[in-house]
Coordinates of C-alpha atoms in Angstrom, one line a residue:
Chain A
M499 CA -11.6 -38.7 4.4
G500 CA -7.8 -38.1 4.6
E501 CA -8.0 -35.6 1.8
I502 CA -10.9 -33.7 3.4
G503 CA -9.0 -33.6 6.7
L504 CA -6.0 -32.2 5.0
L505 CA -8.1 -29.6 3.3
L506 CA -9.7 -28.5 6.6
G507 CA -6.3 -28.4 8.3
S508 CA -4.7 -26.2 5.7
T509 CA -7.8 -24.0 5.6
L510 CA -7.4 -23.3 9.3
A511 CA -3.6 -22.8 8.9
L512 CA -4.2 -20.3 6.1
S513 CA -7.2 -18.5 7.7
A514 CA -6.0 -18.1 11.2
P515 CA -3.4 -15.3 10.6
L516 CA -6.1 -13.5 8.5
M517 CA -8.7 -13.9 11.3
L518 CA -6.4 -12.4 13.9
A519 CA -5.3 -9.5 11.6
A520 CA -9.0 -8.8 10.6
L521 CA -9.8 -8.6 14.3
G522 CA -7.0 -6.0 14.7
G523 CA -8.6 -4.1 11.8
Y524 CA -12.0 -4.3 13.6
T525 CA -11.0 -2.7 16.9
S526 CA -9.3 0.1 14.9
E527 CA -11.9 0.8 12.3
R528 CA -14.9 0.3 14.7
S529 CA -13.5 3.1 16.8
G530 CA -13.3 5.2 13.6
V531 CA -9.6 5.0 12.7
I532 CA -9.0 3.8 9.1
N533 CA -6.1 1.3 9.3
I534 CA -4.2 0.2 6.2
A535 CA -1.1 -0.3 8.4
L536 CA -2.0 -3.9 9.5
E537 CA 0.5 -5.2 7.0
G538 CA 3.3 -3.2 8.5
M539 CA 2.4 -4.2 12.0
M540 CA 2.3 -7.9 11.0
I541 CA 5.7 -8.0 9.3
T542 CA 7.3 -6.0 12.1
S543 CA 5.9 -8.6 14.6
C544 CA 7.3 -11.5 12.5
C545 CA 10.7 -9.9 12.4
A546 CA 10.8 -8.9 16.1
T547 CA 9.6 -12.3 17.2
A548 CA 12.3 -14.0 15.1
L549 CA 15.2 -11.6 16.1
I550 CA 14.4 -11.5 19.8
G551 CA 13.6 -15.2 20.0
L552 CA 16.9 -16.0 18.3
A553 CA 18.9 -13.5 20.5
T554 CA 17.5 -14.6 23.8
G555 CA 16.6 -18.3 23.1
S556 CA 13.3 -17.7 24.8
A557 CA 10.0 -18.3 23.0
W558 CA 8.1 -16.2 25.5
L559 CA 10.4 -13.2 25.1
G560 CA 10.2 -13.6 21.3
V561 CA 6.4 -13.5 21.4
A562 CA 6.5 -10.5 23.9
G563 CA 8.9 -8.7 21.6
G564 CA 6.7 -9.3 18.5
L565 CA 3.5 -8.1 20.3
T566 CA 5.3 -5.1 21.7
S567 CA 6.7 -4.0 18.3
A568 CA 3.2 -4.2 16.7
V569 CA 1.7 -2.3 19.6
L570 CA 4.3 0.4 19.3
L571 CA 3.5 0.9 15.6
S572 CA -0.2 0.9 16.4
M573 CA 0.4 3.6 19.0
L574 CA 2.4 5.6 16.4
H575 CA -0.7 5.3 14.1
W576 CA -2.8 6.7 17.0
L577 CA -0.4 9.5 17.7
L578 CA -0.2 10.6 14.0
T579 CA -3.9 10.3 13.3
Q580 CA -5.4 11.6 16.6
N581 CA -2.8 14.0 18.0
Y582 CA -1.1 15.2 14.8
R583 CA -4.5 14.9 13.0
M584 CA -2.8 13.4 9.9
N585 CA -4.8 11.7 7.2
P586 CA -5.0 8.0 8.3
I587 CA -4.2 6.8 4.8
I588 CA -1.0 8.8 4.7
S589 CA 0.0 7.7 8.2
G590 CA -0.8 4.0 7.3
M591 CA 1.3 4.3 4.1
G592 CA 4.2 5.8 6.0
I593 CA 4.1 3.1 8.7
N594 CA 3.9 0.4 6.0
A595 CA 6.9 1.8 4.2
V596 CA 9.0 2.1 7.3
A597 CA 8.0 -1.3 8.5
L598 CA 8.7 -3.1 5.2
G599 CA 11.9 -1.3 4.7
G600 CA 13.0 -1.5 8.3
T601 CA 12.4 -5.3 8.6
N602 CA 14.3 -5.8 5.3
Y603 CA 17.1 -3.8 6.8
M604 CA 17.1 -5.4 10.2
S605 CA 16.8 -9.0 8.9
Q606 CA 19.6 -8.6 6.4
R607 CA 21.8 -7.0 8.9
L608 CA 21.1 -9.5 11.8
I609 CA 20.0 -12.8 10.3
T610 CA 23.0 -14.2 8.5
V611 CA 23.8 -17.6 7.1
D612 CA 25.5 -18.8 10.3
T613 CA 22.4 -17.9 12.4
P614 CA 20.8 -21.2 13.4
D615 CA 17.5 -21.6 11.6
K616 CA 15.4 -22.7 14.6
I617 CA 13.4 -19.8 16.1
P618 CA 12.1 -20.7 19.6
V619 CA 8.3 -20.7 19.4
L620 CA 5.2 -21.6 21.5
P621 CA 3.0 -24.5 20.3
E622 CA 1.2 -23.5 17.1
S623 CA -2.2 -24.8 18.3
L624 CA -2.3 -22.1 20.9
Y625 CA -2.8 -19.5 18.2
Y626 CA -5.4 -21.5 16.4
V627 CA -7.5 -21.6 19.5
L628 CA -7.1 -17.9 19.9
A629 CA -7.9 -17.2 16.3
V630 CA -11.2 -19.1 16.5
S631 CA -12.3 -17.9 20.0
L632 CA -11.2 -14.3 19.9
P633 CA -13.7 -13.1 17.2
V634 CA -16.5 -14.5 19.3
L635 CA -15.2 -13.0 22.5
V636 CA -14.6 -9.6 20.9
A637 CA -18.1 -9.7 19.4
I638 CA -19.6 -10.4 22.8
Y639 CA -17.4 -7.6 24.4
A640 CA -18.5 -5.1 21.7
A641 CA -22.2 -6.0 22.1
T642 CA -22.5 -6.2 25.9
T643 CA -20.0 -4.1 27.7
R644 CA -19.5 -0.4 28.3
G645 CA -16.1 -0.5 26.6
G646 CA -17.7 -2.0 23.5
L647 CA -20.4 0.7 23.4
W648 CA -17.7 3.4 23.8
L649 CA -15.8 1.8 20.9
K650 CA -18.9 2.0 18.7
A651 CA -19.7 5.5 19.9
A652 CA -16.3 6.8 18.9
G653 CA -16.6 5.2 15.5
G654 CA -20.2 6.1 15.0
D655 CA -20.0 9.9 15.4
P656 CA -17.0 11.3 17.3
R657 CA -18.7 14.7 17.7
K658 CA -21.8 13.3 19.4
A659 CA -19.7 11.1 21.5
R660 CA -17.8 14.2 22.6
L661 CA -21.1 15.9 23.5
A662 CA -22.0 12.9 25.5
G663 CA -18.9 13.4 27.6
L664 CA -16.7 10.8 26.0
R665 CA -13.2 11.3 24.8
P666 CA -13.0 9.6 21.3
D667 CA -9.2 10.0 21.2
R668 CA -8.8 8.0 24.4
I669 CA -11.3 5.4 23.3
R670 CA -9.4 5.0 20.1
L671 CA -6.1 4.6 22.0
G672 CA -7.7 1.5 23.5
G673 CA -8.9 0.3 20.2
L674 CA -5.6 0.7 18.6
F675 CA -3.8 -0.9 21.5
A676 CA -5.9 -4.0 20.8
T677 CA -5.1 -3.6 17.1
G678 CA -1.4 -3.9 17.9
V679 CA -2.0 -7.0 20.0
F680 CA -4.1 -8.8 17.4
S681 CA -2.1 -7.9 14.4
G682 CA 1.0 -8.7 16.4
L683 CA -0.4 -12.2 17.2
S684 CA -1.0 -12.7 13.5
G685 CA 2.6 -11.9 12.8
V686 CA 3.8 -14.3 15.6
L687 CA 1.6 -17.0 14.1
I688 CA 3.0 -16.5 10.6
V689 CA 6.6 -16.8 11.8
T690 CA 5.7 -19.7 14.1
H691 CA 4.1 -21.6 11.2
A692 CA 7.1 -21.0 9.0
S693 CA 9.6 -21.5 11.9
R694 CA 11.9 -19.1 10.2
Y695 CA 11.9 -15.4 9.1
V696 CA 11.7 -14.7 5.4
D697 CA 11.9 -11.1 4.1
G698 CA 8.4 -9.9 3.2
M699 CA 6.8 -13.1 4.5
T700 CA 3.4 -11.5 5.3
D701 CA 3.0 -11.1 1.5
G702 CA 0.1 -8.7 1.5
R703 CA -2.0 -10.6 4.0
G704 CA -2.7 -7.5 6.0
Y705 CA -4.6 -6.1 3.0
I706 CA -6.5 -9.4 2.5
A707 CA -7.5 -9.2 6.2
L708 CA -8.8 -5.7 5.5
A709 CA -10.8 -7.0 2.6
A710 CA -12.3 -9.7 4.9
L711 CA -13.2 -7.0 7.4
I712 CA -15.1 -5.1 4.7
L713 CA -16.7 -8.2 3.3
G714 CA -17.9 -9.0 6.8
G715 CA -19.5 -5.6 7.1
W716 CA -17.1 -4.5 9.9
K717 CA -18.4 -7.3 12.2
P718 CA -15.9 -9.6 14.0
V719 CA -17.6 -13.0 13.5
R720 CA -18.6 -12.3 9.9
A721 CA -15.1 -11.0 9.1
A722 CA -13.7 -14.3 10.6
V723 CA -16.1 -16.2 8.3
A724 CA -14.8 -14.2 5.3
C725 CA -11.3 -15.1 6.4
L726 CA -12.2 -18.8 6.6
A727 CA -13.7 -18.5 3.0
F728 CA -10.4 -16.9 1.8
G729 CA -8.4 -19.6 3.5
F730 CA -10.6 -22.3 2.1
F731 CA -10.1 -21.1 -1.4
S732 CA -6.3 -20.9 -1.0
A733 CA -6.3 -24.4 0.4
L734 CA -8.3 -25.6 -2.5
Q735 CA -5.9 -24.0 -4.9
I736 CA -2.9 -25.7 -3.2
Q737 CA -4.7 -29.1 -3.2
F738 CA -6.0 -29.0 -6.7
Q739 CA -3.0 -27.4 -8.3
G740 CA -2.5 -29.0 -11.7
T741 CA -5.5 -31.3 -11.5
N742 CA -8.5 -30.8 -13.8
L743 CA -11.6 -29.4 -12.2
F744 CA -14.9 -29.3 -14.0
G745 CA -13.1 -30.4 -17.2
A746 CA -10.7 -27.4 -17.3
Q747 CA -7.4 -26.5 -15.7
L748 CA -7.8 -23.2 -13.9
P749 CA -4.5 -21.2 -13.6
S750 CA -3.5 -20.8 -10.0
E751 CA -3.7 -17.0 -10.4
V752 CA -7.5 -17.3 -10.8
W753 CA -7.7 -19.0 -7.4
S754 CA -5.3 -16.5 -5.8
S755 CA -7.3 -13.5 -7.1
F756 CA -10.5 -14.8 -5.7
P757 CA -10.5 -12.8 -2.4
F758 CA -9.7 -9.6 -4.2
V759 CA -12.3 -10.1 -6.9
A760 CA -14.9 -11.1 -4.3
T761 CA -14.2 -7.9 -2.4
V762 CA -14.5 -5.6 -5.4
F763 CA -17.8 -7.3 -6.3
A764 CA -19.1 -7.0 -2.7
L765 CA -18.2 -3.3 -2.7
A766 CA -20.0 -2.8 -6.0
L767 CA -23.1 -4.8 -5.2
L768 CA -23.6 -4.2 -1.4
S769 CA -22.8 -0.5 -1.3
G770 CA -19.8 0.0 0.9
Q771 CA -21.1 2.9 2.8
S772 CA -24.1 1.3 4.5
S773 CA -22.2 -1.1 6.8
A774 CA -19.1 1.0 7.4
P775 CA -18.8 2.8 10.8
P776 CA -20.2 6.3 10.0
G777 CA -17.4 8.1 11.8
L778 CA -14.6 6.3 10.0
G779 CA -11.8 8.7 9.4
K780 CA -13.5 11.6 11.3
L781 CA -11.9 13.4 14.2
Chain B
M580 CA -0.8 31.8 18.2
K581 CA -0.3 29.6 21.2
A582 CA -1.8 26.6 19.3
S583 CA 0.6 27.2 16.5
F584 CA 3.6 27.2 18.9
A585 CA 2.4 23.9 20.3
A586 CA 2.0 22.5 16.8
N587 CA 5.5 23.7 15.9
G588 CA 6.8 21.9 19.0
R589 CA 5.0 18.7 18.1
N590 CA 6.3 18.8 14.6
L591 CA 9.8 19.5 15.8
A592 CA 9.5 16.5 18.2
L593 CA 8.4 14.4 15.2
L594 CA 11.4 15.6 13.2
A595 CA 13.8 14.9 16.1
G596 CA 12.3 11.4 16.5
S597 CA 12.6 10.7 12.8
A598 CA 16.2 11.9 12.7
G599 CA 16.9 9.6 15.7
V600 CA 15.5 6.6 13.9
L601 CA 17.5 7.3 10.7
F602 CA 20.7 7.9 12.7
A603 CA 20.2 4.7 14.6
A604 CA 19.6 2.9 11.3
L605 CA 22.8 4.3 9.8
Q606 CA 24.7 3.4 13.0
M607 CA 23.4 -0.2 12.7
S608 CA 24.5 -0.5 9.1
G609 CA 28.1 -1.3 10.3
T610 CA 29.4 1.2 7.7
P611 CA 30.4 4.7 8.9
P612 CA 27.4 7.0 8.3
V613 CA 29.6 9.4 6.3
D614 CA 30.6 6.6 3.9
V615 CA 26.9 5.6 3.5
L616 CA 25.9 9.2 2.6
T617 CA 28.8 9.8 0.2
G618 CA 28.2 6.4 -1.4
L619 CA 24.6 7.4 -1.9
A620 CA 25.4 10.8 -3.4
K621 CA 28.2 9.4 -5.6
G622 CA 26.1 6.5 -6.7
S623 CA 23.2 8.7 -7.8
M624 CA 24.8 12.0 -8.9
G625 CA 28.6 11.4 -9.0
S626 CA 29.0 10.9 -12.8
P627 CA 27.0 11.2 -16.0
A628 CA 26.3 7.4 -15.8
A629 CA 25.0 7.8 -12.3
W630 CA 22.8 10.8 -13.3
S631 CA 21.5 8.8 -16.3
G632 CA 20.5 6.0 -13.8
T633 CA 18.9 8.5 -11.5
L634 CA 16.9 10.1 -14.2
R635 CA 15.8 6.7 -15.5
E636 CA 14.4 6.0 -12.0
T637 CA 12.8 9.5 -11.9
A638 CA 10.9 9.3 -15.1
P639 CA 8.2 6.7 -14.2
L640 CA 7.9 8.1 -10.7
L641 CA 7.2 11.6 -12.1
L642 CA 4.5 10.5 -14.6
A643 CA 2.9 8.2 -12.1
G644 CA 3.2 11.0 -9.5
V645 CA 1.2 13.2 -11.8
A646 CA -1.5 10.4 -12.0
V647 CA -1.6 10.3 -8.2
M648 CA -1.9 14.0 -7.8
L649 CA -4.7 14.4 -10.3
G650 CA -6.7 11.9 -8.2
L651 CA -5.7 13.6 -4.9
R652 CA -6.9 17.0 -6.2
A653 CA -10.3 15.4 -6.7
G654 CA -10.2 14.0 -3.2
L655 CA -9.4 10.5 -4.4
F656 CA -6.5 8.3 -3.1
N657 CA -5.6 6.4 -6.2
I658 CA -3.5 3.7 -4.5
G659 CA -4.1 1.6 -7.7
V660 CA -1.5 3.4 -9.8
E661 CA 0.8 0.3 -9.4
G662 CA -1.8 -2.0 -11.0
Q663 CA -2.8 0.5 -13.7
L664 CA 0.9 0.9 -14.6
L665 CA 1.4 -2.8 -14.9
V666 CA -1.7 -3.2 -17.2
G667 CA -0.6 -0.2 -19.3
A668 CA 2.9 -1.6 -19.7
L669 CA 1.8 -5.1 -20.7
T670 CA -0.8 -3.7 -23.1
C671 CA 1.8 -1.4 -24.8
A672 CA 4.3 -4.2 -25.1
V673 CA 1.8 -6.6 -26.7
T674 CA 0.5 -3.9 -29.1
A675 CA 3.9 -2.7 -30.2
I676 CA 5.1 -6.3 -30.8
H677 CA 2.2 -7.1 -33.1
L678 CA 1.9 -3.7 -34.9
P679 CA 5.2 -2.7 -36.6
G680 CA 6.7 0.8 -37.0
A681 CA 6.1 4.1 -35.3
G682 CA 2.3 3.7 -35.8
G683 CA 2.5 0.5 -33.7
L684 CA 4.4 2.3 -31.0
L685 CA 1.9 5.1 -30.9
A686 CA -0.9 2.6 -30.8
G687 CA 0.9 0.9 -27.9
L688 CA 1.0 4.2 -25.9
V689 CA -2.6 4.9 -26.6
T690 CA -3.8 1.4 -25.7
G691 CA -1.5 1.4 -22.6
A692 CA -3.3 4.6 -21.4
L693 CA -6.7 3.0 -22.2
G694 CA -5.7 -0.1 -20.3
G695 CA -4.8 1.9 -17.2
A696 CA -8.0 3.9 -17.4
L697 CA -10.0 0.7 -17.8
W698 CA -8.3 -0.8 -14.7
A699 CA -9.1 2.3 -12.7
A700 CA -12.8 2.4 -13.8
P701 CA -14.2 0.1 -11.2
A702 CA -12.7 2.1 -8.4
G703 CA -14.1 5.4 -9.8
L704 CA -17.6 3.9 -10.4
I705 CA -17.8 2.2 -7.0
K706 CA -16.7 5.3 -5.2
A707 CA -19.1 7.6 -7.1
Y708 CA -22.2 5.4 -7.2
R709 CA -21.9 2.9 -4.4
G710 CA -19.8 4.9 -1.8
G711 CA -17.2 2.1 -1.5
H712 CA -13.8 3.6 -0.4
E713 CA -11.4 3.9 -3.4
V714 CA -8.4 3.0 -1.3
I715 CA -9.9 -0.5 -0.7
T716 CA -11.0 -1.1 -4.3
T717 CA -7.6 0.0 -5.7
I718 CA -5.6 -2.1 -3.2
M719 CA -7.7 -5.1 -4.4
L720 CA -7.4 -4.1 -8.1
N721 CA -3.6 -3.9 -7.6
S722 CA -3.4 -7.5 -6.4
I723 CA -5.7 -8.6 -9.2
A724 CA -3.5 -6.7 -11.8
A725 CA -0.3 -8.3 -10.4
L726 CA -1.8 -11.8 -10.7
F727 CA -3.5 -11.1 -14.1
T728 CA -0.4 -9.7 -15.8
A729 CA 1.9 -12.4 -14.3
S730 CA -0.5 -15.0 -15.6
L731 CA -0.7 -13.5 -19.1
V732 CA 3.1 -13.0 -19.5
T733 CA 3.7 -16.6 -18.3
K734 CA 1.0 -18.4 -20.2
V735 CA 0.1 -16.3 -23.2
F736 CA 2.6 -13.7 -24.3
R737 CA 5.8 -15.4 -23.2
D738 CA 8.7 -15.5 -25.7
P739 CA 9.7 -19.2 -25.5
T740 CA 13.2 -18.5 -26.8
Q741 CA 14.0 -16.5 -23.7
Q742 CA 15.1 -18.1 -20.5
S743 CA 13.3 -15.7 -18.2
V744 CA 9.6 -15.0 -18.2
T745 CA 9.3 -12.1 -20.6
T746 CA 7.6 -11.1 -23.8
S747 CA 9.8 -10.7 -26.9
Y748 CA 11.5 -7.3 -27.4
I749 CA 9.7 -4.6 -29.4
A750 CA 11.5 -3.5 -32.5
Q751 CA 10.7 0.3 -32.2
R752 CA 13.0 2.7 -30.3
M753 CA 12.1 6.2 -29.0
P754 CA 14.6 9.1 -29.4
M755 CA 16.9 9.9 -26.4
A756 CA 18.7 13.2 -25.7
T757 CA 22.3 12.9 -24.3
P758 CA 23.5 16.3 -23.2
G759 CA 27.0 15.8 -21.6
A760 CA 26.6 12.0 -21.7
V761 CA 23.6 12.2 -19.4
E762 CA 20.8 10.2 -20.9
I763 CA 17.4 11.9 -20.9
N764 CA 14.7 9.5 -22.2
A765 CA 11.3 10.2 -23.7
A766 CA 9.5 9.0 -20.6
L767 CA 11.2 11.8 -18.5
V768 CA 10.2 14.4 -21.1
A769 CA 6.7 13.1 -21.1
G770 CA 6.6 13.3 -17.3
L771 CA 7.8 16.9 -17.3
L772 CA 5.1 17.8 -19.9
A773 CA 2.5 16.0 -17.9
A774 CA 3.3 18.0 -14.8
L775 CA 3.2 21.3 -16.8
W776 CA -0.1 20.2 -18.4
L777 CA -1.7 19.3 -15.0
A778 CA -0.7 22.7 -13.6
W779 CA -2.3 24.5 -16.5
W780 CA -5.3 22.2 -16.7
L781 CA -6.2 22.6 -13.0
R782 CA -5.9 26.4 -13.0
R783 CA -7.1 27.4 -16.4
T784 CA -9.9 25.1 -17.4
V785 CA -13.5 24.6 -16.2
A786 CA -13.1 20.9 -15.9
G787 CA -10.0 21.4 -13.8
Y788 CA -11.8 23.9 -11.6
E789 CA -14.7 21.5 -11.1
L790 CA -12.3 18.7 -10.2
M791 CA -10.6 20.8 -7.5
A792 CA -14.0 22.0 -6.2
V793 CA -15.2 18.4 -5.7
G794 CA -11.8 17.6 -4.0
E795 CA -12.1 20.5 -1.6
N796 CA -15.7 20.1 -0.6
P797 CA -18.0 17.7 -2.5
V798 CA -21.2 19.0 -0.8
A799 CA -20.4 22.6 -1.7
A800 CA -19.5 21.6 -5.2
E801 CA -22.9 19.8 -5.6
F802 CA -24.7 23.0 -4.5
A803 CA -22.7 24.9 -7.1
G804 CA -24.2 22.7 -9.7
I805 CA -21.3 20.3 -10.3
D806 CA -22.1 16.6 -10.6
R807 CA -19.8 15.1 -8.0
R808 CA -20.2 11.6 -9.3
V809 CA -19.3 12.4 -12.9
V810 CA -16.2 14.4 -11.8
Q811 CA -15.0 11.5 -9.5
V812 CA -15.4 8.9 -12.3
K813 CA -13.6 11.2 -14.8
A814 CA -10.8 11.9 -12.3
M815 CA -10.2 8.2 -11.7
L816 CA -10.2 7.5 -15.4
M817 CA -7.7 10.3 -16.1
S818 CA -5.5 9.2 -13.3
G819 CA -5.6 5.6 -14.5
A820 CA -4.8 6.7 -18.0
L821 CA -1.7 8.6 -16.8
A822 CA -0.6 5.7 -14.8
G823 CA -1.1 3.3 -17.7
L824 CA 0.8 5.8 -19.9
A825 CA 3.7 5.7 -17.4
G826 CA 3.9 2.0 -17.7
A827 CA 3.6 2.1 -21.5
L828 CA 6.4 4.7 -21.8
Q829 CA 8.5 2.6 -19.5
V830 CA 8.2 -0.2 -22.1
A831 CA 8.5 2.1 -25.1
A832 CA 11.4 4.2 -24.0
V833 CA 13.4 2.1 -21.5
E834 CA 12.7 -1.6 -21.2
H835 CA 11.4 -2.4 -24.7
R836 CA 9.6 -5.5 -23.4
Y837 CA 7.3 -6.6 -20.5
Y838 CA 8.6 -9.2 -18.0
D839 CA 7.5 -10.9 -14.8
G840 CA 8.2 -8.5 -11.9
F841 CA 8.2 -5.5 -14.3
S842 CA 7.6 -2.8 -11.6
P843 CA 9.8 -2.6 -8.5
G844 CA 6.9 -0.6 -6.9
Y845 CA 6.8 2.5 -9.1
G846 CA 3.2 3.0 -8.3
F847 CA 3.7 2.9 -4.5
D848 CA 6.7 5.2 -4.7
A849 CA 4.6 7.6 -6.8
L850 CA 2.2 7.9 -3.9
G851 CA 5.1 9.2 -1.8
V852 CA 6.2 11.5 -4.6
A853 CA 2.7 13.1 -4.8
L854 CA 2.2 13.3 -1.0
L855 CA 5.6 14.9 -0.6
A856 CA 4.9 17.4 -3.4
G857 CA 1.8 18.6 -1.7
A858 CA -0.7 20.5 -3.7
H859 CA 1.2 21.9 -6.7
P860 CA 1.9 19.8 -9.8
L861 CA 5.2 21.5 -10.5
A862 CA 6.5 20.4 -7.1
L863 CA 6.3 16.9 -8.4
V864 CA 9.5 17.5 -10.3
P865 CA 11.9 18.0 -7.4
S866 CA 9.9 15.4 -5.4
A867 CA 10.3 12.7 -8.1
L868 CA 13.9 13.6 -8.5
L869 CA 14.5 13.1 -4.7
F870 CA 12.9 9.7 -4.9
G871 CA 15.0 8.9 -8.0
V872 CA 18.2 9.9 -6.2
L873 CA 17.3 7.7 -3.2
E874 CA 16.3 4.7 -5.4
K875 CA 19.5 4.9 -7.5
G876 CA 21.7 5.7 -4.5
G877 CA 20.1 3.0 -2.5
S878 CA 21.0 0.4 -5.1
A879 CA 24.6 1.8 -5.1
I880 CA 25.1 1.5 -1.3
Q881 CA 24.1 -2.2 -1.4
I882 CA 27.6 -2.8 -2.4
L883 CA 28.7 -1.3 0.9
G884 CA 26.6 -3.9 2.7
V885 CA 23.7 -1.6 3.4
P886 CA 20.4 -3.3 2.7
K887 CA 18.0 -1.6 0.3
G888 CA 15.3 -1.5 2.9
I889 CA 16.9 1.7 4.3
V890 CA 15.4 3.6 1.3
G891 CA 11.9 2.5 2.4
V892 CA 12.5 3.7 5.9
V893 CA 13.8 7.1 4.6
L894 CA 10.8 7.5 2.2
G895 CA 8.3 6.5 4.9
V896 CA 9.7 9.0 7.3
V897 CA 9.8 11.8 4.6
I898 CA 6.1 11.1 3.8
V899 CA 5.0 11.3 7.4
V900 CA 7.1 14.3 8.4
S901 CA 6.1 16.3 5.4
A902 CA 2.4 15.5 6.0
A903 CA 2.7 16.6 9.6
F904 CA 4.0 20.0 8.6
R905 CA 1.4 20.4 5.9
T906 CA -1.5 19.4 8.2
R907 CA -0.6 22.2 10.6
K908 CA -0.3 24.7 7.8
G909 CA -3.5 23.8 6.0
G910 CA -5.9 22.6 8.7
G911 CA -7.9 24.1 11.4
D912 CA -8.3 22.5 14.8
H913 CA -11.3 20.2 14.9
G914 CA -11.0 19.8 18.7

């Protein structure tokens, strides 16, 4: 029983950042903006939460700083893709490069050996409650409210949405604002869980969240379930490291590559196009 | 006319904002900005040894940049160059260790290119026949390649006599030119040849024309009797082969072995090289050289206490600003 409890606990700890980030991907891509910049927003939020928290000694200010920094990057993505009409992949790559380089730069300049290790944080359980409840709430919002329909209209066919009198670029501004908040929360959780900042600590999890979003067919609750599956397999890997399973010892890399292999197979078997928002990447 | 003035203003605003970000970063470094810039220039171009280092950084970026551009001209974002390069490098090292002599080295280069192509194949097939976005598949294949090569070099091909996680060294060496004490290795020559070849191939062959036609407008290309799917798969395979070759040459001409953490992100930088170069293959040469200068100079200024991350910031800004200026030039208003 103890072992199962431990497994479930670490599953939640490993899944929650992915669930929040995947939700960030959802509000962006559902409104039609391809977003590979989740990774950059997450690491920036980690770094800002740590730096501002350490500088002010206030957990609330740290969290506010982390969320703000991610929202600012998300707004930059909106500006570049919707106003400058730049290819969203190029914009996302640029943002990721600036974010990864910039956080490396800032953290090495400002976090030194004499800086006390303790970052002021809010209780971790708060984020787990959010990670589990938000996908359901967002799904209800998307299905039942006017704002949710607007989001889907902008991502479904921006031209038709325009003919119906909507402004897809403004709707996407809202979607990307939410992306900043959700991916920012994911970064805050990651730094809260580790209770210190480590360079590159998001470790590609923004891309895994994107994979979960696709596996979940661009639906919030299904994406969250995919995140839970990824988290469960990572937890299994940690728990069973070095022990024999089914008579053979699987290398840890096999476990780690599971989310990626599953996504490639899903894309190959399920046909990626059918469930993707039709207006994805269109202006 | 009015729209173009507005666009100019927007791009200038972006340029000013980027300059502000970079200036603030330089200010924050704690080292006078002039010292940072001179340190960067001296560290990358100040002496024959510095130039040798810069060109060593440039070589894999140029060849991998050719790989990215070939995909881009077919309308495909091959973000998987990093993974294809890793697979090509490991394949080449293992082949050249087990097959002696020049023949073994040649076999290493060929199998390296094949390994890269093989690693790119799922992305091409899924894009062409299932409609799955190649950016997602190649990001996934990158992660799988990193884990796969790390696993192989740790558990199968590791040289137990070495302290670090690495294969044994290959015995073969490739020729190197040294005009004025500046080292020019075979990988750089191959990169230059590849850029020339791509420029010729795109403009002067039917296959190159078909590839560009699919990249410009897949629907129109279909009506012109071109099989979009075949062209897309072919483009992805060729791009992967070039990326694999870049990794293989890095082993054959520079590193002479494969080790854990082989690529510091050549494949990702190559995306920046290709995006900065724009549409013409020959523009890859100055673009790759700029990246080489920044990489080598960036390592040099670490001694001044300036973290390496500043290079990432500069590259990201360069990618975005150059894309903004190109979008205005090339694209109509979809408003």
